[in-house]
Structures are given as structure tokens and as C-alpha cells.
Short mmCIF file of C-alpha atoms in Angstrom, two decimals:
data_model
loop_
_atom_site.label_atom_id
_atom_site.label_comp_id
_atom_site.label_asym_id
_atom_site.label_seq_id
_atom_site.Cartn_x
_atom_site.Cartn_y
_atom_site.Cartn_z
CA MET P 1 164.30 109.15 88.21
CA LYS P 2 162.84 112.49 87.11
CA TRP P 3 164.48 115.61 88.53
CA TRP P 4 161.43 116.64 90.56
CA LYS P 5 161.27 113.22 92.20
CA ARG P 6 164.92 113.54 93.20
CA VAL P 7 164.23 116.97 94.70
CA LEU P 8 161.16 115.70 96.54
CA ARG P 9 163.10 112.78 97.97
CA LYS P 10 165.83 115.11 99.24
CA ILE P 11 163.20 117.28 100.89
CA LEU P 12 161.59 114.26 102.50
CA ILE P 13 164.89 112.91 103.82
CA LYS P 14 165.75 116.31 105.30
CA GLY P 15 162.33 116.35 106.96
CA ILE P 16 162.74 113.00 108.72
CA ARG P 17 163.48 112.97 112.42
CA VAL P 18 164.48 109.91 114.42
CA LYS P 19 163.74 109.71 118.13
CA GLU P 20 165.08 107.13 120.55
CA VAL P 21 162.30 105.91 122.82
CA LYS P 22 162.82 107.15 126.38
CA THR P 23 159.53 108.17 127.98
CA PRO P 24 156.39 106.09 128.71
CA GLN P 25 154.52 108.15 126.09
CA GLU P 26 157.14 107.37 123.45
CA LYS P 27 157.08 103.70 124.39
CA GLU P 28 153.30 103.62 124.00
CA LEU P 29 153.56 105.29 120.58
CA PHE P 30 156.29 102.85 119.48
CA HIS P 31 154.20 99.80 120.36
CA LYS P 32 150.99 101.24 118.97
CA LEU P 33 152.66 102.01 115.63
CA TRP P 34 154.38 98.68 114.99
CA ARG P 35 151.36 96.69 116.12
CA LYS P 36 149.06 98.63 113.81
CA VAL P 37 151.32 98.10 110.78
CA TRP P 38 151.72 94.39 111.56
CA ARG P 39 147.94 93.96 111.72
CA GLN P 40 147.56 95.78 108.38
CA GLU P 41 150.19 93.53 106.78
CA GLY P 42 148.71 90.33 108.22
CA TYR P 43 151.75 89.53 110.35
CA SER P 44 149.54 89.35 113.43
CA ASN P 45 145.85 88.95 114.21
CA PRO P 46 143.73 89.17 117.35
CA GLU P 47 144.33 85.49 118.12
CA ASP P 48 148.13 85.63 118.27
CA GLU P 49 148.91 89.32 118.80
CA GLU P 50 149.26 88.98 122.57
CA ARG P 51 151.77 86.14 122.14
CA ILE P 52 153.84 88.20 119.67
CA VAL P 53 153.78 91.27 121.91
CA ASN P 54 154.94 89.21 124.89
CA HIS P 55 157.66 87.65 122.75
CA TYR P 56 159.16 91.03 121.88
CA HIS P 57 158.61 92.38 125.37
CA LEU P 58 161.19 89.83 126.55
CA TYR P 59 163.92 91.67 124.61
CA GLU P 60 162.90 95.21 125.52
CA PRO P 61 165.45 95.67 128.36
CA TYR P 62 168.26 94.84 125.91
CA SER P 63 166.99 97.04 123.07
CA THR P 64 167.22 100.49 121.55
CA ASP P 65 163.85 101.47 120.08
CA LEU P 66 163.52 104.17 117.44
CA ILE P 67 160.52 106.09 116.10
CA PHE P 68 160.77 107.85 112.74
CA PHE P 69 158.80 111.04 112.15
CA LEU P 70 158.00 112.68 108.82
CA TRP P 71 158.20 116.47 108.78
CA PHE P 72 159.28 116.24 112.42
CA PHE P 73 155.92 115.39 113.95
CA ILE P 74 154.10 112.66 111.94
CA PRO P 75 155.11 109.17 113.19
CA VAL P 76 155.58 106.83 110.22
CA GLY P 77 157.90 104.01 111.27
CA THR P 78 159.65 102.01 113.96
CA LEU P 79 162.85 100.05 114.33
CA ARG P 80 164.33 98.08 117.23
CA ILE P 81 167.97 97.13 117.73
CA ILE P 82 168.36 94.17 120.11
CA TRP P 83 171.85 94.06 121.57
CA PRO P 84 173.69 90.79 122.28
CA SER P 85 172.99 89.51 125.79
CA GLU P 86 172.64 86.34 127.79
CA ILE P 87 169.09 85.85 126.51
CA GLY P 88 170.07 86.05 122.82
CA THR P 89 167.90 87.55 120.07
CA PRO P 90 164.91 86.26 118.06
CA VAL P 91 167.16 85.06 115.23
CA ILE P 92 169.38 83.17 117.68
CA ASN P 93 166.52 81.67 119.66
CA ASP P 94 163.86 81.00 117.04
CA PHE P 95 165.78 79.71 114.00
CA GLU P 96 168.06 76.81 113.18
CA LEU P 97 171.31 78.61 112.38
CA TRP P 98 174.23 77.46 110.28
CA GLN P 99 176.63 80.04 111.72
CA LYS P 100 176.81 80.01 115.52
CA THR P 101 179.09 83.07 115.57
CA ALA P 102 176.06 85.18 114.63
CA GLY P 103 175.25 85.44 118.34
CA ALA P 104 177.90 88.16 118.75
CA LEU P 105 175.91 90.61 116.58
CA PRO P 106 172.91 92.84 117.35
CA GLU P 107 169.63 92.24 115.58
CA ILE P 108 167.37 94.68 113.72
CA THR P 109 163.69 93.92 114.19
CA LEU P 110 160.25 95.54 114.45
CA LEU P 111 161.11 97.41 111.26
CA THR P 112 157.79 98.94 110.23
CA LEU P 113 156.78 101.73 107.90
CA LYS P 114 153.29 102.98 107.14
CA PRO P 115 152.20 101.73 103.69
CA LYS P 116 151.38 105.20 102.36
CA VAL P 117 155.00 106.40 102.63
CA ARG P 118 156.90 103.29 101.54
CA LYS P 119 157.77 104.64 98.11
CA TRP P 120 159.30 107.82 99.51
CA GLY P 121 162.77 106.47 100.27
CA ILE P 122 162.32 106.56 104.04
CA SER P 123 163.34 102.93 104.55
CA ILE P 124 166.88 103.72 103.36
CA PHE P 125 167.09 106.45 105.98
CA MET P 126 165.93 103.95 108.62
CA PHE P 127 168.63 101.46 107.67
CA ARG P 128 171.23 104.23 107.72
CA GLU P 129 170.32 105.26 111.24
CA ALA P 130 170.50 101.66 112.44
CA TYR P 131 173.88 101.24 110.74
CA ARG P 132 175.28 104.35 112.40
CA ILE P 133 174.07 103.39 115.88
CA VAL P 134 175.38 99.84 115.61
CA LYS P 135 178.70 100.92 114.09
CA ARG P 136 179.32 103.49 116.84
CA LYS P 137 179.09 100.71 119.41
CA GLY P 138 181.83 98.80 117.62
CA TYR P 139 179.82 95.98 116.04
CA THR P 140 180.73 94.70 112.60
CA GLY P 141 177.31 93.71 111.30
CA VAL P 142 173.66 93.04 112.07
CA LEU P 143 171.26 90.13 112.11
CA MET P 144 167.73 90.23 110.71
CA ALA P 145 164.74 87.94 110.44
CA ALA P 146 163.48 89.17 107.07
CA ASP P 147 160.42 87.96 105.26
CA GLU P 148 160.91 86.98 101.63
CA ARG P 149 159.87 90.38 100.26
CA LEU P 150 162.22 92.28 102.53
CA PHE P 151 165.05 89.82 101.91
CA ARG P 152 164.76 90.36 98.14
CA LEU P 153 164.75 94.13 98.60
CA LEU P 154 167.80 93.99 100.86
CA ARG P 155 169.64 91.78 98.38
CA GLU P 156 169.12 94.43 95.70
CA LEU P 157 170.49 97.14 98.00
CA PHE P 158 173.16 95.11 99.78
CA PRO P 159 174.23 92.17 97.57
CA THR P 160 176.39 90.75 100.37
CA ILE P 161 173.46 89.93 102.67
CA LYS P 162 173.66 86.25 103.58
CA GLN P 163 171.17 83.71 104.81
CA VAL P 164 172.54 82.20 108.04
CA GLY P 165 169.92 79.58 108.83
CA THR P 166 166.88 77.66 107.73
CA GLY P 167 163.91 79.82 106.76
CA LYS P 168 160.45 79.03 108.07
CA TRP P 169 156.92 80.36 108.52
CA TYR P 170 157.34 82.89 111.29
CA GLU P 171 154.95 85.54 112.57
CA GLY P 172 152.73 85.70 109.54
CA SER P 173 155.16 85.15 106.66
CA PHE P 174 157.98 82.94 105.41
CA THR P 175 161.04 84.43 107.08
CA ILE P 176 164.78 84.09 106.45
CA PRO P 177 167.44 84.58 109.13
CA ALA P 178 170.14 86.78 107.62
CA VAL P 179 173.28 88.75 108.36
CA ILE P 180 174.75 91.91 106.85
CA GLN P 181 178.49 92.30 107.50
CA PHE P 182 179.48 95.94 107.26
CA GLU P 183 183.01 95.75 105.86
CA GLU P 184 182.10 93.23 103.19
CA THR P 185 179.11 95.35 102.20
CA ILE P 186 181.16 98.57 102.08
CA GLN P 187 183.71 96.99 99.75
CA CYS P 188 180.93 95.69 97.52
CA LEU P 189 179.11 99.02 97.34
CA LYS P 190 182.33 100.81 96.39
CA GLU P 191 182.11 98.89 93.12
CA THR P 192 178.36 98.44 92.62
CA ASN P 193 176.64 101.47 94.17
CA PRO P 194 178.99 104.22 95.38
CA ARG P 195 176.14 106.72 95.69
CA LEU P 196 174.35 104.49 98.19
CA LEU P 197 177.60 104.04 100.10
CA GLU P 198 178.08 107.82 100.20
CA PHE P 199 174.58 108.23 101.59
CA PHE P 200 175.38 105.82 104.41
CA GLU P 201 178.84 107.17 105.20
CA VAL P 202 178.78 110.93 104.58
CA LEU P 203 178.13 113.41 107.38
CA GLU P 204 178.27 110.70 110.02
CA GLU P 205 177.62 112.96 112.96
CA PRO P 206 178.10 111.48 116.45
#
């Protein structure tokens, strides 16, 4: 990567703000943003959007929703962490799993990022924030229902990601239920990508 691109990426990362959804206005923005990106990507359409929205509404009381802002005021992405509960998570409920112990882990979902900023390194920041929040609560990993493109990207970043069930066509794309175990991934990154590990671990403010 050219030096000016590295500098630009550092500036962008420093200019990203994450906000946990608390108010009705923030909740409206969160839903508006992820629904718009899903329509653009073809994950939903007018015929099935209401069903998908209702599906995720079921998990809202058990979730932490995050909005990511660029330069502190431009909303560019969303992420939801669904915590383990008696109702389960989408991965637990909607896929045929090979590992039943996965139910003890939270799930990352509604991970969206506006197409125009996807090459700016923001997605790594989003994963880091999710990692920090989940780790602080004492969990050892996360579940994800990742489409094939995202699964390939995650495998490049985190080689220890594992498929934990049978993939299927799900909400507009072929989707793979997966798990990322933190300790296994940390040990792997120490050998394969220490700079990425440092980015995730350094300055871990409470």
C-alpha cells in the first residue's frame, strides 16, 4: 500500500465514531440504514422486506445495535450483536448446525456498510468494536450467518473461522453459519498477521 493510502486510512479510522442505539431517533436511523443497504445489495425486495424486518424485530430486545459514523456525523454502517437468550439467534434457529454448543455464543448480524466506503478499511473497525464489546462481557467467540463473499473475506482476515452448519439460500444469498473463536484466532494471528492482532488488541479502552 502506498504511503498516502496508509495515511488516509489512519485519518479515516480516527474519524469513525460508533454509537450504541438508545433513542427512538437512533433506532429509526439504524433500521433505515440497514434496510437501504440490503435493498441495494438485493438481499431484500418489496415482496419479502416486511417478513425480514419482522424476523429481526424478534431479536431486538436481546440485542445491542450499533451505528457507525464517518467524520463523526455521516452514518455509513450498522451492526447488531444478538446475545444468547431463551429464544436463540438466527444462526441457531434458522440453520442445521453441526455444533450444538454454538448456542452459548452471541451472534453478529445486520452488518451493513454503504458501498461507497467499503474500500476505506471501515469494516475492520466495525469488527474490532464488536470484538471488544463481546469480549468485555466474557464471551469467547461469536456466531455469524455470512454470505459466501463475506465468508471468503473473513477467512482471509481470520483463518480460524469455521463453518458450523449446512449453508443454504437465506435472505437473498447463499449463506454459511460460522463461528469465530477468539483465543484460537488470537494465537493464529500472532503467527500470520501480528499487525492485525495489534489493531484489535491495542488501546482497548473500557
